Coordinates of C-alpha atoms and ligand atoms in Angstrom, one line a residue:
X174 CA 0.0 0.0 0.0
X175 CA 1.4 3.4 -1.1
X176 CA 1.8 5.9 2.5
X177 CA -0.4 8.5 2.2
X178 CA 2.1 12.2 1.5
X179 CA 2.8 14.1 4.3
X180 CA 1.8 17.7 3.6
X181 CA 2.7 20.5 6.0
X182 CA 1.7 24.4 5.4
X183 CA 3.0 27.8 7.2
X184 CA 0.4 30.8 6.3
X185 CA 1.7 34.4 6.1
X186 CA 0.0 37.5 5.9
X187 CA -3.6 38.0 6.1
X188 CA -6.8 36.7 6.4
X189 CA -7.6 36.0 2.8
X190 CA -4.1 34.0 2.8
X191 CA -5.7 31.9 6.0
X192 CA -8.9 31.2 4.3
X193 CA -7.0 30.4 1.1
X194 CA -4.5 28.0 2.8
X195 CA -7.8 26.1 4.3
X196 CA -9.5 25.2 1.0
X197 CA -5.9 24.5 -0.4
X198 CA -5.5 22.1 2.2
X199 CA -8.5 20.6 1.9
X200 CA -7.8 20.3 -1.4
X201 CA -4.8 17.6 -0.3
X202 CA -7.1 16.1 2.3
X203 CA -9.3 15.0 -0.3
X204 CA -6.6 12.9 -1.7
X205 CA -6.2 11.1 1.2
X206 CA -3.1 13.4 1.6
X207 CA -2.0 13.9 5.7
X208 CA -1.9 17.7 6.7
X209 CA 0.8 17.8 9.4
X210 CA 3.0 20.6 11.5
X211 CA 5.1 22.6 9.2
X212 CA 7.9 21.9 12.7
X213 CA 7.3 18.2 11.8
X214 CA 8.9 16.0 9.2
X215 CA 6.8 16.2 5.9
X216 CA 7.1 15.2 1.9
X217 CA 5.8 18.6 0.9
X218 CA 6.3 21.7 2.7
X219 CA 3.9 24.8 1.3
X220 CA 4.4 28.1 2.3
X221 CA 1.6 30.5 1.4
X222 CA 3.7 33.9 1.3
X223 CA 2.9 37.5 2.0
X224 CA 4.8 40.3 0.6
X225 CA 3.5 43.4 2.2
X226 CA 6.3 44.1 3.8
X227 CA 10.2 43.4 3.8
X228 CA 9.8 41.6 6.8
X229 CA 7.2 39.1 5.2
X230 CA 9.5 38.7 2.4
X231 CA 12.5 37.4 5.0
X232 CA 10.1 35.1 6.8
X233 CA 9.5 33.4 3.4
X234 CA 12.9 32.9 2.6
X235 CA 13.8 31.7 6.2
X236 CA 11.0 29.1 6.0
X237 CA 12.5 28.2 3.6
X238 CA 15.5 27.0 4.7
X239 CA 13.5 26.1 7.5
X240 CA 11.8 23.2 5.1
X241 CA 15.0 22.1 3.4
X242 CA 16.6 21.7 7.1
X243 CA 13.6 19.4 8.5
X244 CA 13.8 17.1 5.2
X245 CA 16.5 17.8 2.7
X246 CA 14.5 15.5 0.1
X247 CA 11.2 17.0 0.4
X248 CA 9.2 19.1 -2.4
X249 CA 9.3 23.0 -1.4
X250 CA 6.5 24.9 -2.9
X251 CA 6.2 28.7 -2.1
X252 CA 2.8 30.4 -3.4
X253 CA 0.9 33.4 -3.2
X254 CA 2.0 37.3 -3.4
X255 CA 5.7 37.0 -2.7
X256 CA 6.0 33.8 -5.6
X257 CA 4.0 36.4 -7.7
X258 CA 6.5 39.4 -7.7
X259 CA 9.9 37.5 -7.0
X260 CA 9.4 34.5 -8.7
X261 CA 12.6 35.0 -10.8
X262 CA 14.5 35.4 -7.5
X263 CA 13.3 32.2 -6.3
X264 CA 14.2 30.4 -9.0
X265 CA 17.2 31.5 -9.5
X266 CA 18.1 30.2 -5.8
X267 CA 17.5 26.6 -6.7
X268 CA 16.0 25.9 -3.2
X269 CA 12.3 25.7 -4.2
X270 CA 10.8 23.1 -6.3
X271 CA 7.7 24.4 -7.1
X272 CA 6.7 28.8 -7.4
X273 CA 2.9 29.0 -8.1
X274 CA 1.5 32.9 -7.6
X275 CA -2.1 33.9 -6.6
X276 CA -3.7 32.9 -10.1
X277 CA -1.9 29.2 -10.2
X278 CA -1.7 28.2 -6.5
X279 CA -5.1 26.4 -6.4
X280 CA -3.6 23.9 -8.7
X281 CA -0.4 22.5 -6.1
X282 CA -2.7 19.7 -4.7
X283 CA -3.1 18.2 -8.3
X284 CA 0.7 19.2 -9.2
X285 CA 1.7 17.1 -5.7
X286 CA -0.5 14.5 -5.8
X287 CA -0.3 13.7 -9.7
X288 CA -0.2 9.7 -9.6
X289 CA 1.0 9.8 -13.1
X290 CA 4.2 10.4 -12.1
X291 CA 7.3 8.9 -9.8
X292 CA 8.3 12.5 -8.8
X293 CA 6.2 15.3 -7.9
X294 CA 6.6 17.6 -11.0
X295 CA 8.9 20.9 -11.1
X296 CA 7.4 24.4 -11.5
X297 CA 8.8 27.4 -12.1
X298 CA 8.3 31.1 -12.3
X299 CA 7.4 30.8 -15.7
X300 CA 3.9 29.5 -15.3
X301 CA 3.1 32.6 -13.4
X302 CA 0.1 35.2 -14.9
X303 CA -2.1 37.8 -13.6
X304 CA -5.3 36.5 -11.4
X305 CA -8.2 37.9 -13.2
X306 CA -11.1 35.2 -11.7
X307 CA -12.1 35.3 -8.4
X308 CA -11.8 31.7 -6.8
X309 CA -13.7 31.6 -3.5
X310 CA -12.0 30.3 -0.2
X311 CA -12.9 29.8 3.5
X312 CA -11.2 28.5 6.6
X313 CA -12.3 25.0 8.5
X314 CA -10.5 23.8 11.3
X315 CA -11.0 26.3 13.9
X316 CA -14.5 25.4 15.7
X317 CA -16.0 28.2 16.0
X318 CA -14.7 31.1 13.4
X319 CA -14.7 30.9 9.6
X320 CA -12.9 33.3 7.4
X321 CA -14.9 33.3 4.4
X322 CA -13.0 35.5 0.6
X323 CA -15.7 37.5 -1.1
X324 CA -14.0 39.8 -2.5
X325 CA -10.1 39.7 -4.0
X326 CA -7.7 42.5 -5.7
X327 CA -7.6 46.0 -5.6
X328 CA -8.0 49.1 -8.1
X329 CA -7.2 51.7 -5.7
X330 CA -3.2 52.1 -5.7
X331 CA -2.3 53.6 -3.1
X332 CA 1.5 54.5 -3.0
X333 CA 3.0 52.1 -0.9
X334 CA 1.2 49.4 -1.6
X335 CA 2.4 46.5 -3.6
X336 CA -1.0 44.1 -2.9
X337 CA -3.0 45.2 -6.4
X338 CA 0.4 44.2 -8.3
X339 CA 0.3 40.5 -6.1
X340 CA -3.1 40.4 -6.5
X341 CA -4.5 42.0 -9.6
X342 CA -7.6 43.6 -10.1
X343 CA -10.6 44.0 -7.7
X344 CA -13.1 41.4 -8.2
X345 CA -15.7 39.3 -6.2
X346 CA -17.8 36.2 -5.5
X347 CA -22.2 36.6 -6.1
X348 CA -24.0 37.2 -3.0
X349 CA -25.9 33.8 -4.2
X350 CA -22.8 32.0 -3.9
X351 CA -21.5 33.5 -0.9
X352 CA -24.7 32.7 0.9
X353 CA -23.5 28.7 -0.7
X354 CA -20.1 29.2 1.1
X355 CA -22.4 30.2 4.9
X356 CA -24.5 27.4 4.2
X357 CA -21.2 24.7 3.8
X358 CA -19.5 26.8 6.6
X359 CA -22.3 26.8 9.1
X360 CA -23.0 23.0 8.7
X361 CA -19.5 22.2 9.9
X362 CA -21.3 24.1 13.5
X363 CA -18.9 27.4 13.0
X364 CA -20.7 30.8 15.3
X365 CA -19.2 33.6 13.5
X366 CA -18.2 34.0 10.0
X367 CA -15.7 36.7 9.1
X368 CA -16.1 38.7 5.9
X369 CA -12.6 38.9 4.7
X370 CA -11.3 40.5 0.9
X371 CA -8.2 42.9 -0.1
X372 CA -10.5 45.7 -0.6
X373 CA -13.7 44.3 1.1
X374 CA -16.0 47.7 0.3
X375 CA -15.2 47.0 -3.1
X376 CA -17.6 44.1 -2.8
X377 CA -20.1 43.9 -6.2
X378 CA -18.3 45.9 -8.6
X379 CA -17.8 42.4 -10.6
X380 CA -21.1 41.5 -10.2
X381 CA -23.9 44.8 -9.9
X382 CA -24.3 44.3 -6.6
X383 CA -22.9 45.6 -3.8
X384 CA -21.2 45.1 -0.3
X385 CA -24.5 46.8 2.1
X386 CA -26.9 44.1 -0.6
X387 CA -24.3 41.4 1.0
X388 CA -24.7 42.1 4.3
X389 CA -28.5 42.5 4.4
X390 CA -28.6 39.1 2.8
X391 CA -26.6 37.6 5.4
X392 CA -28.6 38.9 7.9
X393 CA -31.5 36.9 6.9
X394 CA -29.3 33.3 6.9
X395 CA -29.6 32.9 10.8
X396 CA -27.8 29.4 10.9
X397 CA -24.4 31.9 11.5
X398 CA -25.6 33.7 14.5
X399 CA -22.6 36.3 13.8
X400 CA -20.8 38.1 10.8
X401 CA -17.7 40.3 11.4
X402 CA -16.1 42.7 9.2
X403 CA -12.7 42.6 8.4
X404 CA -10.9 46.0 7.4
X405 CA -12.5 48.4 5.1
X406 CA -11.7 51.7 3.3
X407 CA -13.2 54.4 5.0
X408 CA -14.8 56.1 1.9
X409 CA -16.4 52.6 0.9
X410 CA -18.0 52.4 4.3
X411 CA -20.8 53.9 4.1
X412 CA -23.4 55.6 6.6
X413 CA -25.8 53.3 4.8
X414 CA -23.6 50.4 5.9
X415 CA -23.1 51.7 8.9
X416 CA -27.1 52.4 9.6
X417 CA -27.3 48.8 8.4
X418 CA -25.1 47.4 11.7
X419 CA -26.7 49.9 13.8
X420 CA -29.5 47.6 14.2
X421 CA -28.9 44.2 12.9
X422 CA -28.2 41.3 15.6
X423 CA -25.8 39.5 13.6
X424 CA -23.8 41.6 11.6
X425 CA -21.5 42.6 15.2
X426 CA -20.3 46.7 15.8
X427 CA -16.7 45.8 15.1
X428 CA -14.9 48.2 12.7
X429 CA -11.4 48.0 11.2
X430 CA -11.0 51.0 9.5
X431 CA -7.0 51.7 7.8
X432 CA -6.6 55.6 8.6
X433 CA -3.2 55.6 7.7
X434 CA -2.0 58.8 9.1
X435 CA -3.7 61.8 10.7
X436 CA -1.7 64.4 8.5
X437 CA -4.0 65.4 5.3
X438 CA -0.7 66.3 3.0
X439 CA 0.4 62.5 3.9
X440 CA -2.8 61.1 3.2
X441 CA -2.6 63.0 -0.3
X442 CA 1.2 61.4 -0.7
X443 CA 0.4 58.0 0.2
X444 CA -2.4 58.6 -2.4
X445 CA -6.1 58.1 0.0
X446 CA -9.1 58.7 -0.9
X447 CA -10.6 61.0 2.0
X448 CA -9.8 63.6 4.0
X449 CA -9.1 63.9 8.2
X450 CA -12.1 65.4 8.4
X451 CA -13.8 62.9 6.1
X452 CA -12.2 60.3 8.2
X453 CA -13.5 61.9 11.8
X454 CA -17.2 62.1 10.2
X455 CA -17.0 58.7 10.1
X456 CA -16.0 57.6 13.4
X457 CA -18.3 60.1 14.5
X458 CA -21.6 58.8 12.9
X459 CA -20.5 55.5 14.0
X460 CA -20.8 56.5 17.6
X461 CA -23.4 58.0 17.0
X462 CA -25.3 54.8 15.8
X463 CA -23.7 52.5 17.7
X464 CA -22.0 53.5 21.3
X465 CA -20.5 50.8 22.0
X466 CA -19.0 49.7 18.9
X467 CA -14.9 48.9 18.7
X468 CA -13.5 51.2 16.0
X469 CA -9.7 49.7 15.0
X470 CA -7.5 51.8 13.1
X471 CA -4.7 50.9 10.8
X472 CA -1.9 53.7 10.8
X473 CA 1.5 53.6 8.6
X474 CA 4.3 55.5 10.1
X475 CA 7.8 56.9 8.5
X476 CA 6.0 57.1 5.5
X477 CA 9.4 59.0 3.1
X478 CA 9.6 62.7 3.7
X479 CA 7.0 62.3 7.2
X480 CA 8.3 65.2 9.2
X481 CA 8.4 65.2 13.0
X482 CA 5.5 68.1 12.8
X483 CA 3.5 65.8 10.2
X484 CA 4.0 62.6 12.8
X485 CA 2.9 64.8 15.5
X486 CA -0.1 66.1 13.5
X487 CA -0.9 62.7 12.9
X488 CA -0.4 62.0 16.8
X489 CA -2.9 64.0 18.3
X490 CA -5.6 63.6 15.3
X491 CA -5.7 60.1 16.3
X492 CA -5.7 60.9 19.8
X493 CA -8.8 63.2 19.6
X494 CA -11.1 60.3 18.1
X495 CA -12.7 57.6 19.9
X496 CA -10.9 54.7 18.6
X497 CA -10.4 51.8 20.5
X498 CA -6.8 50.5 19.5
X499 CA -4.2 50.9 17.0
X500 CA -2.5 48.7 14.2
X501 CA 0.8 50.6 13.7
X502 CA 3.0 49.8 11.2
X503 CA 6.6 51.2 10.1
X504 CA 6.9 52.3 6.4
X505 CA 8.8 49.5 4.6
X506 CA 9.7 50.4 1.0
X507 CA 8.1 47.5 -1.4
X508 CA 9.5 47.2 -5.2
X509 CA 7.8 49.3 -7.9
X510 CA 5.7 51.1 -5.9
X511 CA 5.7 54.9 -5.9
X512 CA 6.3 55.4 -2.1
X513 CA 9.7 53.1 -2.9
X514 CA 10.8 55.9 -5.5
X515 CA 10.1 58.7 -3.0
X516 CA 13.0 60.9 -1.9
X517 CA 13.6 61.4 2.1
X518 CA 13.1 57.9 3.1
X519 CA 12.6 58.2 6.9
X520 CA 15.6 56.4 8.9
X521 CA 14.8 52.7 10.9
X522 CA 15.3 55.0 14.0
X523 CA 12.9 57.1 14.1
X524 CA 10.5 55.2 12.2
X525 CA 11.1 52.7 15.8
X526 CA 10.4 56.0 17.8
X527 CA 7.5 56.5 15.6
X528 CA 5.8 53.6 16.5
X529 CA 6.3 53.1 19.6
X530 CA 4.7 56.4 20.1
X531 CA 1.8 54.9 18.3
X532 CA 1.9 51.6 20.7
X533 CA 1.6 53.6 23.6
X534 CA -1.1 55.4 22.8
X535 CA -2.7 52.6 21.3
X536 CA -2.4 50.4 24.9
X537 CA -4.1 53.4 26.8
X538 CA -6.9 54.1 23.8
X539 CA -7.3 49.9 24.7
X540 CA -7.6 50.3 27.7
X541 CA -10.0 53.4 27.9
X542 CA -12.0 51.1 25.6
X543 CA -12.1 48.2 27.7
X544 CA -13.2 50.1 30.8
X545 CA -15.8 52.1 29.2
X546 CA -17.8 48.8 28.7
X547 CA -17.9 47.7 32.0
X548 CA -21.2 47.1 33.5
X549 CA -22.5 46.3 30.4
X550 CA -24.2 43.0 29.0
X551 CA -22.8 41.2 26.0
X552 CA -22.9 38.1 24.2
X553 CA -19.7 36.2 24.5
X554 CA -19.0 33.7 21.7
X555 CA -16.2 31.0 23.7
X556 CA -13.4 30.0 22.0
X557 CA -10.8 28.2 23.7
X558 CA -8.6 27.5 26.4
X559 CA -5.5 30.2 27.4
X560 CA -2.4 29.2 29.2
X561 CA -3.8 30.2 32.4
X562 CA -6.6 27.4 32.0
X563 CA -9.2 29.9 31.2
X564 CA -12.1 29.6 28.5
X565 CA -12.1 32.6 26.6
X566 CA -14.1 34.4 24.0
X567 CA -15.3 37.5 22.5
X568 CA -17.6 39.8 22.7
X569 CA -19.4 41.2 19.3
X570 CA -17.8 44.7 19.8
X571 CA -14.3 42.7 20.5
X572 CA -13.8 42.6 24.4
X573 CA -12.0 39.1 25.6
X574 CA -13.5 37.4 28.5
X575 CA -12.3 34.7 30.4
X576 CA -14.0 32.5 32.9
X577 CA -12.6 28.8 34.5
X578 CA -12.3 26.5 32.0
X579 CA -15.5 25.0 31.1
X580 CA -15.4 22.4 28.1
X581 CA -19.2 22.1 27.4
X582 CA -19.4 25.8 27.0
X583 CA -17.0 26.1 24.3
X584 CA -18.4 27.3 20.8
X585 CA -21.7 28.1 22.7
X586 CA -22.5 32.5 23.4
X587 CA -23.4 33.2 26.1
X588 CA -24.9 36.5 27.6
X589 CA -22.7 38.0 30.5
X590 CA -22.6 41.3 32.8
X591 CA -18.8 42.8 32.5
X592 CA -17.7 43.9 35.8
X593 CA -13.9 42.4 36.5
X594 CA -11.2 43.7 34.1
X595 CA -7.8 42.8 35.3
X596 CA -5.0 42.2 33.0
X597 CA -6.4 43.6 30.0
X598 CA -9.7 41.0 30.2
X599 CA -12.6 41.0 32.0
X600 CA -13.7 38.1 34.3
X601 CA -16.6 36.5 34.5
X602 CA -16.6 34.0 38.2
Ligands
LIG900 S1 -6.8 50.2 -0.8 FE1 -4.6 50.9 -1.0 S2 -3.6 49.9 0.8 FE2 -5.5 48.8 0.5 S3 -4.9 47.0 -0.9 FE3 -5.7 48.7 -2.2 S4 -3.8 49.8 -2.8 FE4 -3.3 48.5 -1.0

């Protein structure tokens, strides 16, 4: 009897690369393939890469060597966004044995498991084209959270950003078959599906439709008692959209909105679409809607030629809104991008004391947050168990809990009263 092939993946990047891996993978599983730890001794190693930053790019080639450490013999296969734009580098280091980028990466299951041949079949850069389709995906394995792709690409280009050149052009699944995808996701007994694409707001340009149509027919498929939103452009979220959450029990008040700096002559550099004061509308009709809601904010900083008066602009702008914490993250120049090109690159230094600034104020906006909810009721979905041998979950508007561990409760929600923050969680006894 032929042994099934060990396949082991490491994921990098974001969401959409998650829910990718998971219907990649199952791809392999289908073919009696066994999926095992990417620390663990396999016959194919996959890494789904990322190339948003330099930083992504390095993890890449260190897993790598990672792979060819573990089991010299084994087939290396690198897809996604950095096999995209540096395929010719990795073929010209001999270490891979197969580079398949966004468009060709759904094919490595029948490239590995082809029975027709003794060895698994090379691939390189060559094969490698611009994605124009849109090829659905969604996570399975974790019990009680689904990312689910609707939406992929991006026509924006903003200056730094190397994504739409990974990724190609914005594009998305029907809201008929996205309400297939919840019906497949919701039978494996997943709670809360996340609504994940590069430019999520961007949602129905491919197909006449549109992203607040998507929503308000989720709303109506009750077996997922909650969606989330993952990040969206603040001039595609609408107060329509916005109105919509305001009063739907499923769809949860959880924003992640990229800012990307509080300095409007940056915002014009790095090439955005709105204004500060477009920007603090937003927030503020949110709040308006929706008190409690969690607002997360993306922000870039040492953007080339950011002065210390622009970074302090930027500062206090964010200060002065209610958000509830911070992403922060240091300008890293990406290859032919426009930001790359720009003159007055901002030294590693001060980009360091940049951010850090940012991650300060970002643990007290967190904890500001955190305390301005206590006292009140909320539906806690449970997840899993911590370290500490706590159950813990989340709230819709993105508050951890904890409680003893309790395995009957997990992937249940449960209503609680939020009275004992300590340590950044509150406790329920
Ligand atoms: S909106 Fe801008 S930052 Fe976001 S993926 Fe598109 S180009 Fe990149």
């Amino acid at each position: 009897m032929i042994k099934p092939k060990k396949v082991a993946f490491h994921t990098l990047g974001c969401k959409l690369n998650f829910a990718e891996t998971s219907s990649i993978s199952r791809m392999f599983s289908q073919q009696d393939a066994e999926l095992v730890s990417f620390r663990e001794p396999a016959d194919i190693y996959v890494i789904h890469s990322c190339s948003v930053t330099a930083k992504a790019d390095r993890k890449t080639l260190s897993l790598i060597r990672q792979a060819r450490r573990q089991n010299p013999d084994a087939t290396v296969a690198v897809i996604g966004c950095y096999a995209q734009l540096n395929g010719a580098q990795l073929n010209a280091m001999k270490e891979v044995d197969i580079i398949l980028g966004t468009r060709e990466k759904y094919r490595l299951a029948a490239i590995c498991l082809d029975k027709t041949r003794d060895r698994v079949m090379e691939v390189s850069d060559k094969d490698i084209h611009e994605d124009h389709t849109f090829k659905p995906a969604y996570s399975s394995g974790g019990r009680t959270r689904s990312f689910l792709k609707v939406q992929d690409g991006c026509d924006y280009g903003c200056a730094y950003c190397t994504v739409p050149y990974a990724r190609g052009r914005s594009r998305n699944n029907s809201i008929s078959e996205v309400v297939k995808n919840v019906g497949e996701i919701a039978s494996t007994g997943v709670k809360e599906v996340i609504l994940t694409g590069v430019n999520l707001g961007d949602f129905g340009k491919n197909t006449g439709e549109s992203f607040l149509e998507l929503i308000r027919a989720l709303d109506k498929e009750k077996e997922i008692p909650r969606y989330r939103i993952s990040s969206m452009e603040p001039d595609l979220l609408t107060p329509d959209i916005i109105d919509f959450i305001s009063q739907s029990s499923q769809i949860v008040p959880h924003f992640h909105i990229p800012l990307q700096s509080g300095s409007d002559s940056l915002l014009k550099r790095m090439g955005r679409r709105y204004s500060c004061q477009d920007f603090e509308q937003k927030i503020a009709h949110i709040h308006k809607k929706i008190p409690n809601a969690c607002v997360a904010v993306d922000l870039i900083v040492g953007l080339p030629g950011e002065t210390d008066q622009q970074f302090n602009t930027s500062l206090r702008f964010v200060e002065s809104l209610p958000i509830s914490y911070l992403h922060v993250f240091s300008f890293s120049p990406r290859p032919n991008t426009k930001a790359a090109h720009m003159k007055e690159q901002v030294p590693e230094k001060v980009k360091k004391e940049r951010s850090l600034q940012m991650r300060i104020l970002s643990k007290k906006m967190k904890e500001k947050y955190y305390l301005e909810q206590k006292g009140s009721n909320q539906q806690v979905l449970w997840e899993s168990k911590d370290k500490q041998n706590n159950l813990q979950g989340w709230t819709g508007n993105y508050i951890r809990v904890k409680r003893p561990y309790d395995a009957a409760r997990e992937n249940t929600i449960e209503e609680v009263t939020l009275n004992h923050f300590v340590n950044g969680s509150y406790y329920i006894k």
